[in-house]
Amino acid sequence: MNASSDIVAKKLAADEPIYGLTQGFGPLVLYSAESEMEQGSSLISHLGTGQGQPLDPETSRLVVWLRLNSMRKGFSPVSPEFWDKLADLWNRGYTPAIPRHGTVSASGDLQPLAHAALSYTGVGEAWSRGADGRNVLKPSREVLGELGTEPFEWPVREALAFVNGTGVGLAVSILNQRSAVRLVRAAAALSGRLARLLRANPEHYEDGIGVARGQVGQRRAAGWIRRELPEDLTRDPARPLQEPYSLRCAPQVLGAVLDQLEHAGEVLLREANGVTDNPITFDDEVLHGGNFHAMPVGLASDQIGIALQMAVYLVERQLSLLLSPSTNGELPMMLTPRAGRGCGLAGVQISATSFVSKIRQLVYPASLTTLPTNGWNQDHVPMALNGANSVAEALEFGWLVIGSLGLGVAQLEAITGQEPESSGVWSELAGISPPLDEDRPMGAEVRAAGGLLDTTAATLLAEEGS
């Protein structure tokens, strides 16, 4: 950081123009600037136009960590002392409130990051952890005071390096990618449990099928499914030799989704370890470029959304297979033990169908909605955070579909008398959704099942080193 700052100081001493330091911002680059402090204040103030509910504290802390990580690489002309001040506050738990809407993610996530920067000046809000462990929003000046710190101003170099970054869309996308991988893991476990209870043809999940094709994700997904199958499982003669595709091709679908998520994760990891502000220093020069353009994040986020939809749709189709006598082995329609008097999981299925439709609306690629702005300076923009926010919402619905199939599995066990082991996720699931002796509201059960399967998937992935 010292070397980068020295390069800029030499260029300034030689009266060389540098964006944001000697010149204005965006289309105002044609005009000269004078005061570093005034420039810094002007930058973050005019960008304080974000809207919407703030990101949750976990995401906000990741945002700031990502910006700190980028700024410390030695390409950003920031003061080490100023960086240390920000890092110290992060380590002590200071977490700015960051609005989730209002950026096109082209010169970085300007508006959300400006609100984060303003928080350190005592403007806006920050998260504070109460005695009960819950996070609450308070005026940022008050939260800084709780930490024994006075609000402070941003010099223009540090302000520019902080807000000219892709950290907000990146943080949301990283967490989305992790959640989507957990969802695929949960879907694989449910697929295996369903195949076991129905005594479907276990050949569908043999490793040899994956070896023949050579797709990494497919073999991994099939292995996850096989983990739920007893070694001595044989096909019920009443079941078809080849199950419908939602069950037979689960390794192929979930594996393809997994491969896409892994690729997106690799792109996001590179971005997390890269430098995304402007200008930067390199080999004793100040370089003006566009690393703040979040196209890598935007396309990765869109990729996550599209892949997610495929996994969730597979799960919804498995729920449909489970509820129809023509595919569930002539069990009662909707798995109700009181056909005619009861409706079983009919309501659960209808809601799951609605959730899939909503997901499809949400995961339309945001990168396809680019619009010019900023006086035609930003004439190509990625809309990365818009897309990431939508994928985050889609994931909430995705876990509800996972929970819906979880209820289906629990009711299948009950109606066929195949009680789960005395402990483990399937036993816990049976406790969440006991037998449907009579119809009851099941919305809370869907949410609880989705949460249980999310937690279980995280545990399984950790055990498997994934």
Short mmCIF file of C-alpha atoms in Angstrom, two decimals:
data_model
loop_
_atom_site.label_atom_id
_atom_site.label_comp_id
_atom_site.label_asym_id
_atom_site.label_seq_id
_atom_site.Cartn_x
_atom_site.Cartn_y
_atom_site.Cartn_z
CA MET A 1 0.00 0.00 0.00
CA ASN A 2 2.85 2.38 0.76
CA ALA A 3 4.44 1.75 -2.63
CA SER A 4 1.15 2.34 -4.43
CA SER A 5 0.58 5.58 -2.54
CA ASP A 6 4.12 6.72 -3.36
CA ILE A 7 3.54 6.18 -7.08
CA VAL A 8 0.44 8.36 -6.97
CA ALA A 9 2.25 11.03 -4.96
CA LYS A 10 4.98 11.22 -7.61
CA LYS A 11 2.43 11.54 -10.40
CA LEU A 12 0.60 14.28 -8.53
CA ALA A 13 3.87 16.13 -7.93
CA ALA A 14 4.47 16.00 -11.66
CA ASP A 15 1.01 17.52 -12.27
CA GLU A 16 -0.19 14.43 -14.12
CA PRO A 17 -3.99 14.08 -14.28
CA ILE A 18 -5.44 11.25 -12.19
CA TYR A 19 -9.11 10.31 -12.21
CA GLY A 20 -10.91 11.23 -9.02
CA LEU A 21 -7.87 12.93 -7.48
CA THR A 22 -7.11 15.83 -9.82
CA GLN A 23 -10.23 15.38 -11.94
CA GLY A 24 -13.94 14.96 -11.25
CA PHE A 25 -15.91 11.73 -11.25
CA GLY A 26 -17.65 9.92 -14.09
CA PRO A 27 -18.63 12.26 -16.93
CA LEU A 28 -17.22 15.15 -14.83
CA VAL A 29 -13.69 13.83 -15.37
CA LEU A 30 -13.17 16.78 -17.74
CA TYR A 31 -13.21 19.14 -14.78
CA SER A 32 -10.45 19.75 -12.26
CA ALA A 33 -10.72 18.99 -8.55
CA GLU A 34 -8.98 20.78 -5.70
CA SER A 35 -9.54 19.46 -2.17
CA GLU A 36 -8.97 15.77 -1.39
CA MET A 37 -11.30 15.83 1.61
CA GLU A 38 -13.97 17.76 -0.28
CA GLN A 39 -13.68 15.32 -3.18
CA GLY A 40 -13.99 12.34 -0.85
CA SER A 41 -17.03 13.77 0.89
CA SER A 42 -18.63 14.74 -2.42
CA LEU A 43 -18.08 11.25 -3.84
CA ILE A 44 -19.77 9.29 -1.09
CA SER A 45 -22.45 11.92 -0.46
CA HIS A 46 -23.81 12.20 -3.99
CA LEU A 47 -23.95 8.40 -4.24
CA GLY A 48 -26.02 8.04 -1.08
CA THR A 49 -29.15 7.19 -3.07
CA GLY A 50 -29.52 3.48 -2.34
CA GLN A 51 -32.90 2.13 -1.31
CA GLY A 52 -34.57 -0.96 0.10
CA GLN A 53 -34.15 -3.13 3.15
CA PRO A 54 -30.52 -3.35 4.28
CA LEU A 55 -28.51 -6.46 3.63
CA ASP A 56 -28.30 -8.77 6.62
CA PRO A 57 -25.28 -8.34 8.93
CA GLU A 58 -23.48 -11.45 7.64
CA THR A 59 -23.62 -10.18 4.07
CA SER A 60 -22.65 -6.65 5.07
CA ARG A 61 -19.60 -7.88 6.95
CA LEU A 62 -18.56 -9.94 3.94
CA VAL A 63 -18.93 -6.84 1.75
CA VAL A 64 -16.53 -4.82 3.90
CA TRP A 65 -14.11 -7.76 4.20
CA LEU A 66 -14.01 -8.10 0.41
CA ARG A 67 -13.24 -4.41 -0.04
CA LEU A 68 -10.51 -4.55 2.61
CA ASN A 69 -9.02 -7.64 0.97
CA SER A 70 -8.94 -5.91 -2.42
CA MET A 71 -7.50 -2.66 -1.09
CA ARG A 72 -4.59 -4.41 0.67
CA LYS A 73 -3.18 -6.02 -2.48
CA GLY A 74 -0.83 -3.13 -3.24
CA PHE A 75 -2.51 -1.92 -6.42
CA SER A 76 -4.83 0.58 -4.73
CA PRO A 77 -3.29 3.89 -3.60
CA VAL A 78 -4.69 3.87 -0.09
CA SER A 79 -3.09 4.88 3.17
CA PRO A 80 -2.08 1.89 5.35
CA GLU A 81 -3.12 3.89 8.40
CA PHE A 82 -6.61 4.44 7.01
CA TRP A 83 -6.90 0.78 5.99
CA ASP A 84 -5.87 -0.24 9.51
CA LYS A 85 -8.60 1.96 10.95
CA LEU A 86 -11.26 0.25 8.81
CA ALA A 87 -9.86 -3.22 9.54
CA ASP A 88 -9.77 -2.55 13.28
CA LEU A 89 -13.43 -1.54 13.26
CA TRP A 90 -14.31 -4.66 11.25
CA ASN A 91 -12.48 -6.85 13.77
CA ARG A 92 -14.37 -5.17 16.59
CA GLY A 93 -17.68 -5.97 14.92
CA TYR A 94 -18.63 -2.65 13.32
CA THR A 95 -21.09 -3.46 10.53
CA PRO A 96 -22.56 -0.72 8.31
CA ALA A 97 -26.17 -0.96 7.18
CA ILE A 98 -26.02 -1.35 3.39
CA PRO A 99 -29.14 -0.86 1.23
CA ARG A 100 -29.63 -3.60 -1.35
CA HIS A 101 -30.95 -1.59 -4.31
CA GLY A 102 -29.78 1.29 -6.45
CA THR A 103 -26.59 0.32 -8.31
CA VAL A 104 -25.96 -0.84 -11.87
CA SER A 105 -22.67 -2.46 -10.75
CA ALA A 106 -20.69 -0.80 -13.54
CA SER A 107 -18.26 1.46 -11.66
CA GLY A 108 -18.53 -1.01 -8.86
CA ASP A 109 -21.51 -1.14 -6.54
CA LEU A 110 -21.31 2.60 -6.01
CA GLN A 111 -24.48 3.39 -4.10
CA PRO A 112 -24.45 0.53 -1.55
CA LEU A 113 -20.74 1.01 -0.91
CA ALA A 114 -21.22 4.76 -0.54
CA HIS A 115 -23.79 4.11 2.17
CA ALA A 116 -21.29 1.83 3.88
CA ALA A 117 -18.66 4.57 3.67
CA LEU A 118 -21.10 7.20 4.95
CA SER A 119 -21.76 5.02 7.96
CA TYR A 120 -18.19 5.58 9.14
CA THR A 121 -18.77 9.34 8.96
CA GLY A 122 -21.73 9.06 11.32
CA VAL A 123 -24.36 9.28 8.58
CA GLY A 124 -26.93 6.51 8.24
CA GLU A 125 -27.20 3.35 10.28
CA ALA A 126 -25.16 0.38 11.46
CA TRP A 127 -25.89 -2.98 13.02
CA SER A 128 -25.49 -3.39 16.77
CA ARG A 129 -25.61 -6.72 18.60
CA GLY A 130 -27.82 -6.55 21.66
CA ALA A 131 -27.44 -8.39 24.96
CA ASP A 132 -29.82 -11.06 23.63
CA GLY A 133 -27.50 -11.72 20.68
CA ARG A 134 -29.84 -10.22 18.11
CA ASN A 135 -28.69 -7.57 15.65
CA VAL A 136 -30.60 -4.30 15.59
CA LEU A 137 -30.23 -1.15 13.52
CA LYS A 138 -29.07 2.00 15.25
CA PRO A 139 -27.73 5.38 14.07
CA SER A 140 -24.16 4.77 12.97
CA ARG A 141 -22.85 7.59 15.14
CA GLU A 142 -24.30 5.81 18.18
CA VAL A 143 -22.77 2.44 17.24
CA LEU A 144 -19.37 4.05 16.64
CA GLY A 145 -19.69 5.64 20.07
CA GLU A 146 -20.36 2.25 21.63
CA LEU A 147 -16.98 1.19 20.24
CA GLY A 148 -15.28 4.32 21.55
CA THR A 149 -14.69 5.69 18.05
CA GLU A 150 -15.50 9.10 16.61
CA PRO A 151 -16.90 9.40 13.08
CA PHE A 152 -14.24 10.24 10.51
CA GLU A 153 -14.02 11.64 6.99
CA TRP A 154 -12.80 9.86 3.86
CA PRO A 155 -9.89 11.25 1.83
CA VAL A 156 -10.69 10.94 -1.86
CA ARG A 157 -8.13 8.19 -2.58
CA GLU A 158 -9.55 5.88 0.05
CA ALA A 159 -13.15 6.79 -0.77
CA LEU A 160 -12.59 6.04 -4.45
CA ALA A 161 -10.84 2.73 -3.75
CA PHE A 162 -13.65 1.66 -1.41
CA VAL A 163 -16.71 2.48 -3.53
CA ASN A 164 -15.18 1.58 -6.91
CA GLY A 165 -15.46 -2.14 -6.26
CA THR A 166 -17.69 -5.11 -6.99
CA GLY A 167 -17.94 -6.21 -3.36
CA VAL A 168 -21.69 -6.00 -2.78
CA GLY A 169 -22.91 -8.07 -5.71
CA LEU A 170 -19.93 -10.33 -5.10
CA ALA A 171 -20.80 -10.91 -1.43
CA VAL A 172 -24.44 -11.69 -2.21
CA SER A 173 -23.41 -14.01 -5.06
CA ILE A 174 -20.87 -15.88 -2.93
CA LEU A 175 -23.51 -16.60 -0.31
CA ASN A 176 -26.01 -17.52 -3.04
CA GLN A 177 -23.57 -19.98 -4.57
CA ARG A 178 -22.98 -21.66 -1.23
CA SER A 179 -26.71 -21.91 -0.56
CA ALA A 180 -27.34 -23.31 -4.04
CA VAL A 181 -24.72 -26.04 -3.54
CA ARG A 182 -26.38 -26.96 -0.24
CA LEU A 183 -29.72 -27.10 -2.04
CA VAL A 184 -28.32 -29.53 -4.61
CA ARG A 185 -26.93 -31.66 -1.78
CA ALA A 186 -30.34 -31.68 -0.10
CA ALA A 187 -32.02 -32.55 -3.40
CA ALA A 188 -29.65 -35.49 -3.85
CA ALA A 189 -30.43 -36.78 -0.36
CA LEU A 190 -34.16 -36.49 -1.02
CA SER A 191 -33.76 -38.25 -4.37
CA GLY A 192 -31.98 -41.12 -2.68
CA ARG A 193 -34.54 -41.38 0.09
CA LEU A 194 -37.37 -41.36 -2.43
CA ALA A 195 -35.70 -44.07 -4.52
CA ARG A 196 -35.20 -46.16 -1.40
CA LEU A 197 -38.78 -45.87 -0.17
CA LEU A 198 -40.25 -46.60 -3.61
CA ARG A 199 -37.66 -49.32 -4.24
CA ALA A 200 -36.79 -47.80 -7.57
CA ASN A 201 -34.18 -49.40 -9.82
CA PRO A 202 -30.82 -48.72 -8.10
CA GLU A 203 -29.00 -49.15 -11.42
CA HIS A 204 -29.94 -45.56 -12.22
CA TYR A 205 -27.34 -44.40 -9.70
CA GLU A 206 -24.49 -46.81 -10.41
CA ASP A 207 -21.09 -45.15 -10.71
CA GLY A 208 -20.44 -46.96 -13.99
CA ILE A 209 -23.02 -44.77 -15.71
CA GLY A 210 -21.15 -41.67 -14.61
CA VAL A 211 -17.77 -43.13 -15.51
CA ALA A 212 -18.99 -43.83 -19.03
CA ARG A 213 -20.09 -40.22 -19.50
CA GLY A 214 -17.16 -38.55 -17.78
CA GLN A 215 -19.02 -35.66 -16.15
CA VAL A 216 -17.61 -34.86 -12.72
CA GLY A 217 -20.77 -33.41 -11.23
CA GLN A 218 -22.88 -36.36 -12.32
CA ARG A 219 -20.65 -38.85 -10.51
CA ARG A 220 -20.63 -36.70 -7.41
CA ALA A 221 -24.42 -36.35 -7.37
CA ALA A 222 -24.91 -40.08 -7.95
CA GLY A 223 -22.60 -40.80 -5.03
CA TRP A 224 -24.68 -38.56 -2.80
CA ILE A 225 -27.82 -40.41 -3.87
CA ARG A 226 -26.22 -43.82 -3.29
CA ARG A 227 -25.40 -42.77 0.26
CA GLU A 228 -29.14 -43.02 1.00
CA LEU A 229 -29.54 -46.48 -0.53
CA PRO A 230 -28.92 -49.77 1.29
CA GLU A 231 -26.39 -51.97 -0.44
CA ASP A 232 -28.93 -54.77 -0.82
CA LEU A 233 -31.63 -52.58 -2.40
CA THR A 234 -33.39 -54.31 -5.28
CA ARG A 235 -36.05 -53.00 -7.59
CA ASP A 236 -39.62 -53.67 -6.57
CA PRO A 237 -41.02 -55.83 -9.41
CA ALA A 238 -44.02 -53.52 -9.47
CA ARG A 239 -41.77 -50.54 -10.27
CA PRO A 240 -40.78 -49.83 -13.87
CA LEU A 241 -37.39 -50.93 -15.15
CA GLN A 242 -36.79 -47.29 -15.99
CA GLU A 243 -38.24 -44.66 -13.68
CA PRO A 244 -39.55 -41.32 -14.98
CA TYR A 245 -36.73 -38.90 -15.69
CA SER A 246 -37.20 -36.86 -12.52
CA LEU A 247 -36.02 -39.89 -10.55
CA ARG A 248 -33.92 -41.79 -13.07
CA CYS A 249 -31.98 -38.77 -14.33
CA ALA A 250 -31.49 -37.07 -10.97
CA PRO A 251 -27.69 -37.60 -11.12
CA GLN A 252 -27.52 -36.10 -14.60
CA VAL A 253 -29.61 -33.05 -13.72
CA LEU A 254 -28.16 -32.36 -10.29
CA GLY A 255 -24.66 -33.10 -11.55
CA ALA A 256 -24.98 -30.61 -14.39
CA VAL A 257 -26.28 -28.02 -11.94
CA LEU A 258 -23.40 -28.76 -9.61
CA ASP A 259 -20.84 -28.29 -12.38
CA GLN A 260 -22.33 -24.90 -13.26
CA LEU A 261 -22.29 -23.85 -9.62
CA GLU A 262 -18.67 -24.96 -9.26
CA HIS A 263 -17.68 -22.89 -12.29
CA ALA A 264 -19.51 -19.86 -10.95
CA GLY A 265 -17.79 -20.37 -7.61
CA GLU A 266 -14.37 -20.35 -9.28
CA VAL A 267 -15.15 -17.05 -11.01
CA LEU A 268 -16.37 -15.52 -7.75
CA LEU A 269 -13.29 -16.74 -5.88
CA ARG A 270 -10.99 -15.07 -8.40
CA GLU A 271 -13.00 -11.87 -8.08
CA ALA A 272 -12.78 -12.03 -4.28
CA ASN A 273 -8.98 -12.15 -4.51
CA GLY A 274 -8.67 -9.53 -7.24
CA VAL A 275 -8.50 -5.74 -7.36
CA THR A 276 -11.61 -4.04 -8.69
CA ASP A 277 -11.16 -0.31 -8.15
CA ASN A 278 -9.92 2.43 -10.48
CA PRO A 279 -7.36 3.81 -11.04
CA ILE A 280 -4.73 1.32 -9.91
CA THR A 281 -0.95 1.40 -9.80
CA PHE A 282 1.25 -1.09 -11.62
CA ASP A 283 4.99 -0.98 -12.39
CA ASP A 284 5.41 2.64 -11.26
CA GLU A 285 2.48 3.76 -13.38
CA VAL A 286 -1.05 4.86 -12.64
CA LEU A 287 -3.39 2.90 -14.89
CA HIS A 288 -6.92 4.01 -15.69
CA GLY A 289 -9.15 1.06 -16.54
CA GLY A 290 -12.39 -0.71 -15.75
CA ASN A 291 -11.87 -3.51 -13.23
CA PHE A 292 -14.89 -2.17 -11.37
CA HIS A 293 -17.19 -3.43 -14.14
CA ALA A 294 -18.90 -6.39 -12.45
CA MET A 295 -19.57 -8.46 -15.57
CA PRO A 296 -17.79 -11.53 -14.13
CA VAL A 297 -20.01 -11.35 -11.05
CA GLY A 298 -23.14 -10.64 -13.09
CA LEU A 299 -22.72 -13.60 -15.43
CA ALA A 300 -21.75 -15.91 -12.56
CA SER A 301 -24.85 -14.80 -10.66
CA ASP A 302 -27.08 -15.39 -13.68
CA GLN A 303 -25.48 -18.82 -14.07
CA ILE A 304 -26.29 -19.65 -10.44
CA GLY A 305 -29.91 -18.61 -10.92
CA ILE A 306 -30.48 -20.63 -14.07
CA ALA A 307 -28.83 -23.72 -12.58
CA LEU A 308 -30.79 -23.32 -9.35
CA GLN A 309 -34.08 -23.31 -11.23
CA MET A 310 -33.25 -26.65 -12.84
CA ALA A 311 -32.53 -28.30 -9.49
CA VAL A 312 -35.70 -26.94 -7.91
CA TYR A 313 -37.82 -27.97 -10.88
CA LEU A 314 -36.47 -31.51 -10.58
CA VAL A 315 -37.51 -31.58 -6.92
CA GLU A 316 -40.99 -30.28 -7.77
CA ARG A 317 -41.35 -33.02 -10.41
CA GLN A 318 -40.33 -35.63 -7.85
CA LEU A 319 -43.04 -34.31 -5.54
CA SER A 320 -45.54 -34.70 -8.37
CA LEU A 321 -44.33 -38.27 -8.99
CA LEU A 322 -44.80 -39.02 -5.31
CA LEU A 323 -48.37 -37.73 -5.15
CA SER A 324 -49.85 -39.51 -8.17
CA PRO A 325 -51.04 -43.15 -7.96
CA SER A 326 -49.80 -43.77 -11.50
CA THR A 327 -46.21 -43.15 -10.42
CA ASN A 328 -46.16 -43.71 -6.65
CA GLY A 329 -47.07 -47.40 -6.76
CA GLU A 330 -50.86 -47.04 -6.50
CA LEU A 331 -50.66 -45.27 -3.17
CA PRO A 332 -53.48 -42.81 -2.39
CA MET A 333 -53.69 -39.62 -4.42
CA MET A 334 -51.87 -36.78 -2.61
CA LEU A 335 -50.76 -39.36 -0.01
CA THR A 336 -53.89 -38.84 2.02
CA PRO A 337 -55.00 -41.80 4.16
CA ARG A 338 -58.52 -40.36 3.98
CA ALA A 339 -59.16 -40.07 0.24
CA GLY A 340 -62.38 -38.20 -0.41
CA ARG A 341 -62.54 -36.81 3.12
CA GLY A 342 -58.98 -35.54 3.22
CA CYS A 343 -56.77 -33.69 0.73
CA GLY A 344 -53.33 -34.77 1.92
CA LEU A 345 -50.50 -32.80 0.34
CA ALA A 346 -52.62 -31.15 -2.36
CA GLY A 347 -52.08 -27.69 -0.92
CA VAL A 348 -48.36 -28.31 -0.48
CA GLN A 349 -48.02 -29.28 -4.14
CA ILE A 350 -49.95 -26.27 -5.44
CA SER A 351 -47.76 -23.91 -3.43
CA ALA A 352 -44.61 -25.68 -4.64
CA THR A 353 -45.78 -25.17 -8.22
CA SER A 354 -46.25 -21.48 -7.48
CA PHE A 355 -42.76 -21.27 -5.99
CA VAL A 356 -41.18 -22.77 -9.12
CA SER A 357 -43.00 -20.23 -11.28
CA LYS A 358 -41.81 -17.41 -9.04
CA ILE A 359 -38.24 -18.67 -9.22
CA ARG A 360 -38.39 -18.62 -13.01
CA GLN A 361 -39.48 -15.00 -12.92
CA LEU A 362 -36.68 -14.10 -10.51
CA VAL A 363 -33.80 -15.80 -12.34
CA TYR A 364 -34.29 -14.08 -15.68
CA PRO A 365 -30.69 -13.03 -16.43
CA ALA A 366 -30.16 -9.52 -15.10
CA SER A 367 -27.20 -9.09 -17.45
CA LEU A 368 -29.71 -8.99 -20.32
CA THR A 369 -31.28 -5.84 -18.86
CA THR A 370 -28.27 -3.55 -19.36
CA LEU A 371 -29.13 0.14 -19.86
CA PRO A 372 -26.85 3.15 -20.49
CA THR A 373 -26.63 5.76 -17.74
CA ASN A 374 -24.36 8.42 -16.18
CA GLY A 375 -24.39 10.76 -19.16
CA TRP A 376 -23.49 7.86 -21.48
CA ASN A 377 -20.26 7.36 -19.54
CA GLN A 378 -21.57 4.04 -18.21
CA ASP A 379 -23.00 2.93 -21.54
CA HIS A 380 -22.67 -0.81 -20.79
CA VAL A 381 -23.60 -2.02 -17.33
CA PRO A 382 -23.89 -5.54 -15.84
CA MET A 383 -26.68 -5.13 -13.23
CA ALA A 384 -24.82 -7.68 -11.08
CA LEU A 385 -26.35 -6.78 -7.72
CA ASN A 386 -29.85 -6.65 -9.18
CA GLY A 387 -29.35 -10.19 -10.39
CA ALA A 388 -27.77 -11.40 -7.16
CA ASN A 389 -30.63 -9.97 -5.09
CA SER A 390 -33.14 -11.79 -7.28
CA VAL A 391 -31.25 -15.07 -7.01
CA ALA A 392 -31.16 -14.66 -3.22
CA GLU A 393 -34.95 -14.34 -3.22
CA ALA A 394 -35.25 -17.31 -5.59
CA LEU A 395 -33.24 -19.40 -3.16
CA GLU A 396 -35.75 -18.66 -0.40
CA PHE A 397 -38.47 -20.15 -2.58
CA GLY A 398 -36.16 -23.00 -3.59
CA TRP A 399 -35.76 -24.10 0.00
CA LEU A 400 -39.54 -24.08 0.36
CA VAL A 401 -39.78 -26.53 -2.54
CA ILE A 402 -37.12 -28.67 -0.86
CA GLY A 403 -39.18 -28.55 2.33
CA SER A 404 -42.29 -29.51 0.39
CA LEU A 405 -40.67 -32.69 -0.92
CA GLY A 406 -39.36 -33.32 2.58
CA LEU A 407 -42.96 -33.44 3.78
CA GLY A 408 -43.78 -35.79 0.93
CA VAL A 409 -41.02 -38.15 2.02
CA ALA A 410 -42.22 -38.04 5.63
CA GLN A 411 -45.79 -38.84 4.61
CA LEU A 412 -44.62 -41.61 2.26
CA GLU A 413 -42.84 -43.25 5.19
CA ALA A 414 -45.96 -42.93 7.33
CA ILE A 415 -48.42 -44.24 4.76
CA THR A 416 -46.24 -47.23 3.81
CA GLY A 417 -45.22 -48.05 7.37
CA GLN A 418 -41.52 -47.61 6.60
CA GLU A 419 -40.44 -45.90 9.77
CA PRO A 420 -37.10 -44.07 9.61
CA GLU A 421 -34.13 -44.89 11.79
CA SER A 422 -34.46 -43.73 15.39
CA SER A 423 -32.10 -40.82 14.81
CA GLY A 424 -30.89 -38.71 11.92
CA VAL A 425 -32.45 -36.32 9.46
CA TRP A 426 -35.29 -38.62 8.36
CA SER A 427 -36.34 -39.22 11.94
CA GLU A 428 -36.26 -35.48 12.60
CA LEU A 429 -38.26 -34.90 9.44
CA ALA A 430 -40.90 -37.36 10.63
CA GLY A 431 -41.08 -35.39 13.86
CA ILE A 432 -41.65 -32.16 11.94
CA SER A 433 -44.42 -33.68 9.81
CA PRO A 434 -46.27 -36.49 11.64
CA PRO A 435 -48.82 -38.69 9.82
CA LEU A 436 -51.76 -36.89 8.22
CA ASP A 437 -54.53 -38.52 10.22
CA GLU A 438 -56.52 -35.42 9.35
CA ASP A 439 -55.79 -32.37 7.22
CA ARG A 440 -53.98 -29.49 8.89
CA PRO A 441 -52.17 -26.27 7.88
CA MET A 442 -48.68 -27.27 6.74
CA GLY A 443 -46.97 -23.99 5.89
CA ALA A 444 -44.89 -24.00 9.06
CA GLU A 445 -43.94 -27.64 8.45
CA VAL A 446 -42.69 -26.77 4.96
CA ARG A 447 -40.49 -24.02 6.37
CA ALA A 448 -39.18 -26.21 9.18
CA ALA A 449 -38.41 -29.08 6.79
CA GLY A 450 -36.58 -26.73 4.43
CA GLY A 451 -34.51 -25.38 7.31
CA LEU A 452 -33.69 -28.86 8.58
CA LEU A 453 -32.58 -30.05 5.15
CA ASP A 454 -30.47 -26.90 4.67
CA THR A 455 -28.66 -27.53 7.95
CA THR A 456 -28.28 -31.22 7.14
CA ALA A 457 -26.84 -30.46 3.70
CA ALA A 458 -24.27 -28.11 5.25
CA THR A 459 -23.23 -30.84 7.69
CA LEU A 460 -22.96 -33.46 4.95
CA LEU A 461 -20.88 -31.19 2.72
CA ALA A 462 -18.54 -30.45 5.61
CA GLU A 463 -18.16 -34.17 6.38
CA GLU A 464 -17.48 -34.91 2.72
CA GLY A 465 -14.93 -32.11 2.43
CA SER A 466 -16.97 -30.27 -0.16
#
